[in-house]
Coordinates of N, CA and C in Angstrom, one line a residue:
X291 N -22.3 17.3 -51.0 CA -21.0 16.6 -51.2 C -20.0 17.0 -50.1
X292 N -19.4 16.0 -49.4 CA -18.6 16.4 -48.4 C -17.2 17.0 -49.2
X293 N -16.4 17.4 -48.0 CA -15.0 17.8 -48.1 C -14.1 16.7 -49.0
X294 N -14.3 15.8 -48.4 CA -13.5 14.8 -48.5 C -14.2 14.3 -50.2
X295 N -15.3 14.2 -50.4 CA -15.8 13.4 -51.7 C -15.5 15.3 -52.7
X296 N -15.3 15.8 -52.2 CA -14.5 17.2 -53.6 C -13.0 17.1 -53.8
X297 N -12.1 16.4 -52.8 CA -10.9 16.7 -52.7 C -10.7 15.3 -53.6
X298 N -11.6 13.9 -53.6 CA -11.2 12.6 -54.4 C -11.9 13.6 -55.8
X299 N -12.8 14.1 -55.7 CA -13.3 14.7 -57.3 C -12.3 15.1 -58.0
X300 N -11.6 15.8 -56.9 CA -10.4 16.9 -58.0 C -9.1 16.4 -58.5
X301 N -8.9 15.2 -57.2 CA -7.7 14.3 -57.4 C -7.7 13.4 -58.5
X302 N -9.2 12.6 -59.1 CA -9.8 11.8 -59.6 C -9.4 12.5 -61.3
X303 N -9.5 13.7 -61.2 CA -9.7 14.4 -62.2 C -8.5 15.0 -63.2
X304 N -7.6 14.9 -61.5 CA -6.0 15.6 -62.1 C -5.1 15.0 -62.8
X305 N -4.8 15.3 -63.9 CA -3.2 14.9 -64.8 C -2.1 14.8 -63.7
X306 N -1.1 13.6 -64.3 CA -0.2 13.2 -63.4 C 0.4 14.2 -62.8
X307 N 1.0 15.3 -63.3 CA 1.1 16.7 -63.1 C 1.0 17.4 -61.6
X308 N -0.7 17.4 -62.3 CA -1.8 18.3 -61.5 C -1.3 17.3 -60.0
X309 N -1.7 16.1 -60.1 CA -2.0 15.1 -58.8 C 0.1 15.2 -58.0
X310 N 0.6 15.5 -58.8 CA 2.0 15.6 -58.1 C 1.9 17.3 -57.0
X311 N 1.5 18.2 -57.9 CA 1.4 19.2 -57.1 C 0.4 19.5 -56.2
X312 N -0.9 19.2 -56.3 CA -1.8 18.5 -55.0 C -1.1 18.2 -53.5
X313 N -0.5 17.1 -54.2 CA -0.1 15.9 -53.1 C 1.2 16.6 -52.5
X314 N 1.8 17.4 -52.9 CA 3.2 18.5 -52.9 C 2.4 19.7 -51.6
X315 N 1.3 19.8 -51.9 CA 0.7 21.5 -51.2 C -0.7 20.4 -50.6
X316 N -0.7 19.3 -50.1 CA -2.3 19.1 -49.4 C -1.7 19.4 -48.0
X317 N -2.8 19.4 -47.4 CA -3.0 20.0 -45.4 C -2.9 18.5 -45.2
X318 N -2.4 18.4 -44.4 CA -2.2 16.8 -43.8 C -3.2 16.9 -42.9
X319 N -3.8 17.5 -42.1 CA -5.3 18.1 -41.7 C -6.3 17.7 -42.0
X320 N -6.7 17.7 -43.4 CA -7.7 17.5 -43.9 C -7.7 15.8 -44.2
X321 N -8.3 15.0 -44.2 CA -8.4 13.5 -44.7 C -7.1 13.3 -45.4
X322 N -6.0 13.1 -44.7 CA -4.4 12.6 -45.2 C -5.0 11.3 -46.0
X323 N -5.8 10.1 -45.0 CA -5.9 8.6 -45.4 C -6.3 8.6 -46.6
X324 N -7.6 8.9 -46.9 CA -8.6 8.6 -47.7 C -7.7 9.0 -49.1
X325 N -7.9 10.4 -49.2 CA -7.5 11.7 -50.4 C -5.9 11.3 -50.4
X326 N -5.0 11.9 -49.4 CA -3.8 11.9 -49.6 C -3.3 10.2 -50.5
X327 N -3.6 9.0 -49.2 CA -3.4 8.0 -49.6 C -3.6 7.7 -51.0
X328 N -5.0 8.3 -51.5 CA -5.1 7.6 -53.2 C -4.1 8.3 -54.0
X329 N -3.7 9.6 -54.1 CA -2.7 10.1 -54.8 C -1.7 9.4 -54.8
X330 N -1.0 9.4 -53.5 CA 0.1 9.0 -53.4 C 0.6 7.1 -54.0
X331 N -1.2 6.5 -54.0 CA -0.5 5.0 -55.0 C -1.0 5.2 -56.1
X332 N -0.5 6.6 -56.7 CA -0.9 6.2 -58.4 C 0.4 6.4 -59.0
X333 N 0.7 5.5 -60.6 CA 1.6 5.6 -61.1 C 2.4 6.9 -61.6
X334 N 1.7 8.2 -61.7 CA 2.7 9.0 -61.9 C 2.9 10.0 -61.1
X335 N 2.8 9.4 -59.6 CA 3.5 10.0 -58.7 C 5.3 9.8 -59.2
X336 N 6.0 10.7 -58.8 CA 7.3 10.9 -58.6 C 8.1 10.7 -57.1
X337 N 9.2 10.5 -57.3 CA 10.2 9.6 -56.1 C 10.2 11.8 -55.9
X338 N 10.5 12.3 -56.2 CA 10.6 14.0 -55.8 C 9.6 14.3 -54.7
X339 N 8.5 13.9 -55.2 CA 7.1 14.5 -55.2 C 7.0 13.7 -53.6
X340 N 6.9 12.4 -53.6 CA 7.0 11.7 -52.9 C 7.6 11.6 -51.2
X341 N 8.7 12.1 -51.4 CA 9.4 12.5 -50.2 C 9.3 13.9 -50.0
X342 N 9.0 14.8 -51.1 CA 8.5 16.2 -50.1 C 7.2 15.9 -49.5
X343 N 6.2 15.1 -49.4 CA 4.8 15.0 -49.3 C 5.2 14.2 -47.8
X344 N 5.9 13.0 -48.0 CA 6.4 12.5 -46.6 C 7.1 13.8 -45.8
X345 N 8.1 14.1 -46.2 CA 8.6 15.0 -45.1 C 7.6 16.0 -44.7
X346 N 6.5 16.2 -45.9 CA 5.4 17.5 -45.5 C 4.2 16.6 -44.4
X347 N 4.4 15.6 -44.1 CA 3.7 14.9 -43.1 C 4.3 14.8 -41.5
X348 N 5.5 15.4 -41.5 CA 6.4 15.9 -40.7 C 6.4 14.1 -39.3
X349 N 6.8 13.3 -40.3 CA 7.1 12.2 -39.6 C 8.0 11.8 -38.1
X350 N 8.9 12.7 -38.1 CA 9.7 12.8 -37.1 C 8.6 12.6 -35.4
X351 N 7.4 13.2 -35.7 CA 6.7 13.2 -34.6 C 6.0 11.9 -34.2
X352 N 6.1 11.0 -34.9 CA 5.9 9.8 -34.5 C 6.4 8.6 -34.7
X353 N 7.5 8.5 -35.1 CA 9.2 8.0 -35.5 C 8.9 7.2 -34.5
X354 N 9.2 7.1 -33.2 CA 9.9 6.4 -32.2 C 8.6 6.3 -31.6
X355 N 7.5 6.3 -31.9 CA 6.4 5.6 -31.1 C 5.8 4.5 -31.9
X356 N 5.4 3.3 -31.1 CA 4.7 2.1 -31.7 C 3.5 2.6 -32.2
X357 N 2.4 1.7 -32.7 CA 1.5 2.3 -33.9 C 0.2 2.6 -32.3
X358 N 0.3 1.5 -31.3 CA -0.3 1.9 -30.2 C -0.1 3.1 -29.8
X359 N 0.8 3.7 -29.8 CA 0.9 4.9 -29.2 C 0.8 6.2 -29.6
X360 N 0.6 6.6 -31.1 CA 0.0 7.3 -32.1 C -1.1 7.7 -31.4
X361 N -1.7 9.1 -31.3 CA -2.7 9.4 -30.9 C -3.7 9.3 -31.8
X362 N -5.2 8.8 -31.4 CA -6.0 8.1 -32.5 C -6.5 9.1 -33.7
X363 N -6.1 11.0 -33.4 CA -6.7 11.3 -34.6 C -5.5 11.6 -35.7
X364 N -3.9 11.1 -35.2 CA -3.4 11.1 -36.5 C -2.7 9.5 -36.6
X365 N -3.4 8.5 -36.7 CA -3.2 7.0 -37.5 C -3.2 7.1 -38.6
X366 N -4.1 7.9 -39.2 CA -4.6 7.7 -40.7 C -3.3 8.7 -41.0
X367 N -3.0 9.6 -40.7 CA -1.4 10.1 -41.5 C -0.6 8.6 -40.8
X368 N -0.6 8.3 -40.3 CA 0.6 7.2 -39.8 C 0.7 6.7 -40.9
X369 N -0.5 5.7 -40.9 CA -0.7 4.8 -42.4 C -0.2 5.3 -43.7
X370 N -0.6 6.9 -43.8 CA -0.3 7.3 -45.1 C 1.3 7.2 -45.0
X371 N 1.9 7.8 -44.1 CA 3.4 7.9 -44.0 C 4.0 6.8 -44.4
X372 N 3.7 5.9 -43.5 CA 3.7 3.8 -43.9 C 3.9 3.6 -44.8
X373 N 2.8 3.8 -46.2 CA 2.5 3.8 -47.1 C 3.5 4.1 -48.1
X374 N 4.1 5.5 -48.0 CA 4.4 6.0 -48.7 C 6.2 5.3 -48.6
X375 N 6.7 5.4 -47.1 CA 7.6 4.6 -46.7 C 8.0 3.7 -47.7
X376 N 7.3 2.7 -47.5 CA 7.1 1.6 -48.2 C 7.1 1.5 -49.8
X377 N 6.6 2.4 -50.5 CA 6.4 2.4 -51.9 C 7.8 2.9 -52.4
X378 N 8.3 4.3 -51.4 CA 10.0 4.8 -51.9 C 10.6 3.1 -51.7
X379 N 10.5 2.7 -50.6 CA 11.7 1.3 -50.9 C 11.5 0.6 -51.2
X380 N 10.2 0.1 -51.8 CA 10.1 -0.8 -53.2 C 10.1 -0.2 -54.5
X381 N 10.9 0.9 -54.7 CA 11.1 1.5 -55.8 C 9.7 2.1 -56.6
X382 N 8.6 2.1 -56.4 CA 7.4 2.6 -56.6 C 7.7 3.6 -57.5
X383 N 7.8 5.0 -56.6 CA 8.2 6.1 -57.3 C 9.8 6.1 -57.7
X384 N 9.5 6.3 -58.9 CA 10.5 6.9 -60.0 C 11.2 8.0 -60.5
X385 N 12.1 8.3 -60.0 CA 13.2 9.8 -60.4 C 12.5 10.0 -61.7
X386 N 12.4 11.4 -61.8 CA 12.0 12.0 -63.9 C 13.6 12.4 -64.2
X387 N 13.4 12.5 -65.4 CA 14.7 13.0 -66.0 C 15.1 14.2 -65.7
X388 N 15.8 14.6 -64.9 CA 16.0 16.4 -64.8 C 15.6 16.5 -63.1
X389 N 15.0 15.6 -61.9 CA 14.3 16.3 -61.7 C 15.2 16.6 -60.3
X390 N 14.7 17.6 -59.2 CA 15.5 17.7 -58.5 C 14.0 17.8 -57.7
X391 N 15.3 17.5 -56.3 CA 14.4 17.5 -55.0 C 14.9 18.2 -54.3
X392 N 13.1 19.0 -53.9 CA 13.4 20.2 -53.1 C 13.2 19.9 -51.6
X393 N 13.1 18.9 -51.6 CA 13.2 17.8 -50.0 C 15.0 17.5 -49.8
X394 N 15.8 18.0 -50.3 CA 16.9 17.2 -50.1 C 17.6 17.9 -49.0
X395 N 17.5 18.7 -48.2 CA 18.0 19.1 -47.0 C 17.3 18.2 -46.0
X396 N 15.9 18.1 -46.0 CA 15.2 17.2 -45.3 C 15.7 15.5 -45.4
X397 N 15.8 15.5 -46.3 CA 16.4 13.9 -46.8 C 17.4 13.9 -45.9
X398 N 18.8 14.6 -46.2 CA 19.6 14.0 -45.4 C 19.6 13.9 -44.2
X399 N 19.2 15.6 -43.8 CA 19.2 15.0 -42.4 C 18.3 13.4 -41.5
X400 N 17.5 13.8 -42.1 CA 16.7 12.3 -42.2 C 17.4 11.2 -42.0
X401 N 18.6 11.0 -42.9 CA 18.8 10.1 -43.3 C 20.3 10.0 -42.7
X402 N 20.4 11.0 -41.8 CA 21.6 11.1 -40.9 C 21.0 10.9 -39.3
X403 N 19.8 11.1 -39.1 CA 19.5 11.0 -38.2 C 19.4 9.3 -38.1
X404 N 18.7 8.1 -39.2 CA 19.0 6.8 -39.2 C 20.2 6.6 -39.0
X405 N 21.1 7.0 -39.8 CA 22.7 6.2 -39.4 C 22.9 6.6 -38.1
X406 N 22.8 7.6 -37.0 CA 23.2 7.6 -36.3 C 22.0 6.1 -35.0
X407 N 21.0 6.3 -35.6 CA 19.9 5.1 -35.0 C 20.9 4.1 -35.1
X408 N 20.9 3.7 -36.5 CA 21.9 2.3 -36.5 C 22.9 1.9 -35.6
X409 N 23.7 3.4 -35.3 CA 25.0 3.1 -34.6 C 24.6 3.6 -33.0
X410 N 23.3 3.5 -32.7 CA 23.2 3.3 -31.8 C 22.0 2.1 -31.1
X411 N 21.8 1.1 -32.2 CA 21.1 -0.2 -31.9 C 19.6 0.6 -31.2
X412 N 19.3 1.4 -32.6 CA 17.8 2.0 -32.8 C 17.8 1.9 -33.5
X413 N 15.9 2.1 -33.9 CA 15.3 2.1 -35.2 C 14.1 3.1 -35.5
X414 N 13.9 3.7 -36.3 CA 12.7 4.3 -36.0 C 11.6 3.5 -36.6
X415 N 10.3 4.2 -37.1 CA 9.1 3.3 -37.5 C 9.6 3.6 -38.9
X416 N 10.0 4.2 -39.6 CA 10.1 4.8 -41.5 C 11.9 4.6 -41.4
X417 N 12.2 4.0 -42.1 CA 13.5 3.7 -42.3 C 13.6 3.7 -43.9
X418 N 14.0 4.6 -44.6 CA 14.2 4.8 -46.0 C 15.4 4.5 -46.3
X419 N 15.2 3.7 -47.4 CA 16.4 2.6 -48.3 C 17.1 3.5 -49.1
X420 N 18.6 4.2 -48.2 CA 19.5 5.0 -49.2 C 20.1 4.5 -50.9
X421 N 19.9 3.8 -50.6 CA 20.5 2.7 -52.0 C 19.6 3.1 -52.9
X422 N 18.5 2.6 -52.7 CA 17.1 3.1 -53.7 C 17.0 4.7 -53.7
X423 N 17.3 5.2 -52.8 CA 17.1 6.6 -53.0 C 18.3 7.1 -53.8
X424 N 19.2 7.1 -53.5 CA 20.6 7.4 -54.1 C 21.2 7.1 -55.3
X425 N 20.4 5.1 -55.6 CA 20.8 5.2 -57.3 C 19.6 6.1 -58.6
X426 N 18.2 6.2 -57.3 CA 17.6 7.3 -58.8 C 17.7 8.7 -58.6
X427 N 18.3 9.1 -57.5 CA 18.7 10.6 -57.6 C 20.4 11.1 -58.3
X428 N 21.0 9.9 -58.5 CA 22.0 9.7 -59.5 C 22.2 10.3 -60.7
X429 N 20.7 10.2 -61.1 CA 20.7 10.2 -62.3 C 20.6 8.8 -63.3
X430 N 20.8 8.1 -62.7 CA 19.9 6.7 -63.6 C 18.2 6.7 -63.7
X431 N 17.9 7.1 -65.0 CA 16.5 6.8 -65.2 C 16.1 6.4 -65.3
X432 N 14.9 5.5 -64.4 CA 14.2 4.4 -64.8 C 12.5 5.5 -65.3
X433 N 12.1 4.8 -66.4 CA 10.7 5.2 -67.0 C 9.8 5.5 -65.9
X434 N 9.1 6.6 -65.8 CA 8.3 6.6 -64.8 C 7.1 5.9 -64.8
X435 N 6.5 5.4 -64.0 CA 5.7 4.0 -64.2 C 4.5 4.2 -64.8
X436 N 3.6 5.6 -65.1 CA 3.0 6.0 -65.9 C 3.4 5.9 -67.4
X437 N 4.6 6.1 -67.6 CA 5.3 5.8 -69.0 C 5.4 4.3 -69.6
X438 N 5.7 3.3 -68.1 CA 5.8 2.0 -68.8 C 4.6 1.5 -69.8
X439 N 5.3 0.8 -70.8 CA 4.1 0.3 -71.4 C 4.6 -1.7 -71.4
X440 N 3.7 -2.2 -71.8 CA 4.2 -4.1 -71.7 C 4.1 -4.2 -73.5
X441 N 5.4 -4.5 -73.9 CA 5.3 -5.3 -75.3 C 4.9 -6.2 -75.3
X442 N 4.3 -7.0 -75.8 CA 4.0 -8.7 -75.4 C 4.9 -9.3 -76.2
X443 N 5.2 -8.5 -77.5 CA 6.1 -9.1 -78.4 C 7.3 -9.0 -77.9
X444 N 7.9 -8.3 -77.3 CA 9.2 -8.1 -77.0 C 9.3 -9.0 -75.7
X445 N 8.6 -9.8 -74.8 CA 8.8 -10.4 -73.9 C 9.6 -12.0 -74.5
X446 N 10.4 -12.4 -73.6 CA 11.5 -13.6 -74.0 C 11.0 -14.6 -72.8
X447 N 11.0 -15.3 -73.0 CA 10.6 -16.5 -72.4 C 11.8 -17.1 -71.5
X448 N 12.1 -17.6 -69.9 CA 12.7 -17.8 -69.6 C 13.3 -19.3 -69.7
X449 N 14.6 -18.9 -70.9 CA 14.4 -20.9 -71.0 C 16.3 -20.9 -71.1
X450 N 16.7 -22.3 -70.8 CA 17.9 -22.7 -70.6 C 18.4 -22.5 -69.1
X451 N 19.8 -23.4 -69.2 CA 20.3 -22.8 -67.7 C 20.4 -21.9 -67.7
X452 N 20.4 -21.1 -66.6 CA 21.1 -19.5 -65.7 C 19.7 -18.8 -66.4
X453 N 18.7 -19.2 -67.0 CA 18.4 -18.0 -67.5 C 17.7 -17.2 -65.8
X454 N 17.1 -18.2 -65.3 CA 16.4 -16.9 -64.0 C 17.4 -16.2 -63.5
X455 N 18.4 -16.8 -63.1 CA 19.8 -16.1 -62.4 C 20.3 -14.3 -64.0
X456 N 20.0 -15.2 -65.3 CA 20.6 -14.0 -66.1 C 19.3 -13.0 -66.3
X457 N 18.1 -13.7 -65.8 CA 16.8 -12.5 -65.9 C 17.0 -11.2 -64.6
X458 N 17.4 -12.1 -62.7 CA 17.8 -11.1 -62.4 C 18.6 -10.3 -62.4
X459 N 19.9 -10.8 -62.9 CA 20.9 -9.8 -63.2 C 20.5 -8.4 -63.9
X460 N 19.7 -8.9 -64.9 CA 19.5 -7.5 -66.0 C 18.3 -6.6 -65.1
X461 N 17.5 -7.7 -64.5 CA 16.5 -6.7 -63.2 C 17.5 -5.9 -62.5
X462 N 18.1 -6.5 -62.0 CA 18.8 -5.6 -60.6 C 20.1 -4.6 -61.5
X463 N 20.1 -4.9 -62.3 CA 21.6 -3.7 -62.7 C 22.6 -4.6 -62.9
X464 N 23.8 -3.6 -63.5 CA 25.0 -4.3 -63.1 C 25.5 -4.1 -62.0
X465 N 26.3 -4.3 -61.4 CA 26.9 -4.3 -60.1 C 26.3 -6.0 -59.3
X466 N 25.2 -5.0 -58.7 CA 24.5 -6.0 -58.0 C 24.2 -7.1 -58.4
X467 N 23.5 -7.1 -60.2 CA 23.1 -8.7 -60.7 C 24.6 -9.3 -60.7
X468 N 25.8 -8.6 -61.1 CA 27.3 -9.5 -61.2 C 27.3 -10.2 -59.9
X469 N 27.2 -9.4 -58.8 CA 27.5 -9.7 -57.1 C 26.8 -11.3 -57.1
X470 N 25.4 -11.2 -57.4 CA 24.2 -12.1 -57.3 C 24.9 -13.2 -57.7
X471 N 24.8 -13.0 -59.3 CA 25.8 -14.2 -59.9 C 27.3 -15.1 -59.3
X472 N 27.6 -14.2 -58.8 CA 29.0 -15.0 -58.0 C 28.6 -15.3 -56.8
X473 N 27.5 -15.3 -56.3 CA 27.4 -16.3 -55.0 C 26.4 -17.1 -55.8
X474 N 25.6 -17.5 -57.0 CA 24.8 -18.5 -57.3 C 25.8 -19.9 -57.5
X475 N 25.4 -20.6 -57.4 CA 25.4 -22.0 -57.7 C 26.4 -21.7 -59.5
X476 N 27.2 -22.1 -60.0 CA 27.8 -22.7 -61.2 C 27.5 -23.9 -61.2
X477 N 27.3 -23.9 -63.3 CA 27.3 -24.8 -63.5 C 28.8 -25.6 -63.6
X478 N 28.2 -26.8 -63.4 CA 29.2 -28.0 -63.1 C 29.2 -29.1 -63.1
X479 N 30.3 -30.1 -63.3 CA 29.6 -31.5 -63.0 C 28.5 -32.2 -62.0
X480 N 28.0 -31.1 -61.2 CA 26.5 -31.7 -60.3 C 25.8 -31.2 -61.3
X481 N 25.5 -30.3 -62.3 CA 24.4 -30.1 -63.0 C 24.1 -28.6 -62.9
X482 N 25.1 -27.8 -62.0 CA 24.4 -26.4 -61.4 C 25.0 -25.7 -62.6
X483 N 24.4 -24.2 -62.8 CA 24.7 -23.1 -63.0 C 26.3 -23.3 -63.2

């Protein structure tokens, strides 16, 4: 059994837990793609967990190079970085209740180093969505996605006017679903909202 088919054995094997602290302490060295990558898209990964694992991929070193220009033996961390990129700004990973991040000196600077990109008409390759980061380190909890479960009974059927417009509202929050709503269409004598 190779290296790599022991580290999917043990990962395969670990409670949400176990696979957070793994993925917290793996060698970016060893098979990042294969191993790292599967941890990192399972549901009870954590938004904590998540960005110490990114910053522990020490992304800054290939920030400002195109994917061509990545040297060919670290792509597969590129991808994983990508990846992971990607999953924090689609809200993927989920804040726990209590939890704190021991990435948060890294975050900001991070995330000071972007604003200053912006205000200088740059971009790097990982651009993390402060909004998503900032409303779940808030302290608003959303269920961690290993917790979601689907009622079937409790699901409501989308029927009447506004209802898609009043489904995203309650998606997106308040603030933002109210914002949504005041630029939608009202109803009116044309028939709208």
């Amino acid at each position: 059994m190779s290296n790599k088919d022991e580290q999917m054995k043990r990962a395969r094997a670990a409670t949400a837990a176990e696979l957070r602290r793994m993925a917290r302490s793996f060698d970016w060295s060893r098979n990042p793609e294969p191993v790292l990558g599967w941890m990192m898209a399972q549901k009870g990964m954590d938004l904590s967990s998540a960005l110490v694992v990114f910053f522990n991929g020490d992304p800054g070193r290939f920030n400002y190079l195109s994917k061509r220009e990545v040297p060919q033996e670290f792509r597969g961390a590129a991808r994983v970085l990508d990846n992971i990129c990607l999953r924090v700004n689609s809200g993927f990973y989920r804040a726990r209740q209590g939890q704190k991040l021991p990435a948060r000196a890294r975050l900001d600077a991070w995330l000071d180093f972007q604003a200053a990109d912006r205000a200088a008409g740059r971009r790097g390759r990982w651009i993390l969505d402060e909004g998503i980061i900032e409303t779940a380190l808030r302290g608003k909890r959303h269920p961690a996605m290993a917790e979601e479960t689907a009622d079937i009974g409790a699901l409501r059927p989308l029927q009447g006017p506004g209802a898609v417009q009043g489904f995203l509202a309650e998606l997106l929050g308040p603030g933002l679903g109210e914002r949504l709503l005041r630029v939608l269409p009202r109803r009116g004598s044309d028939g709208l909202r």
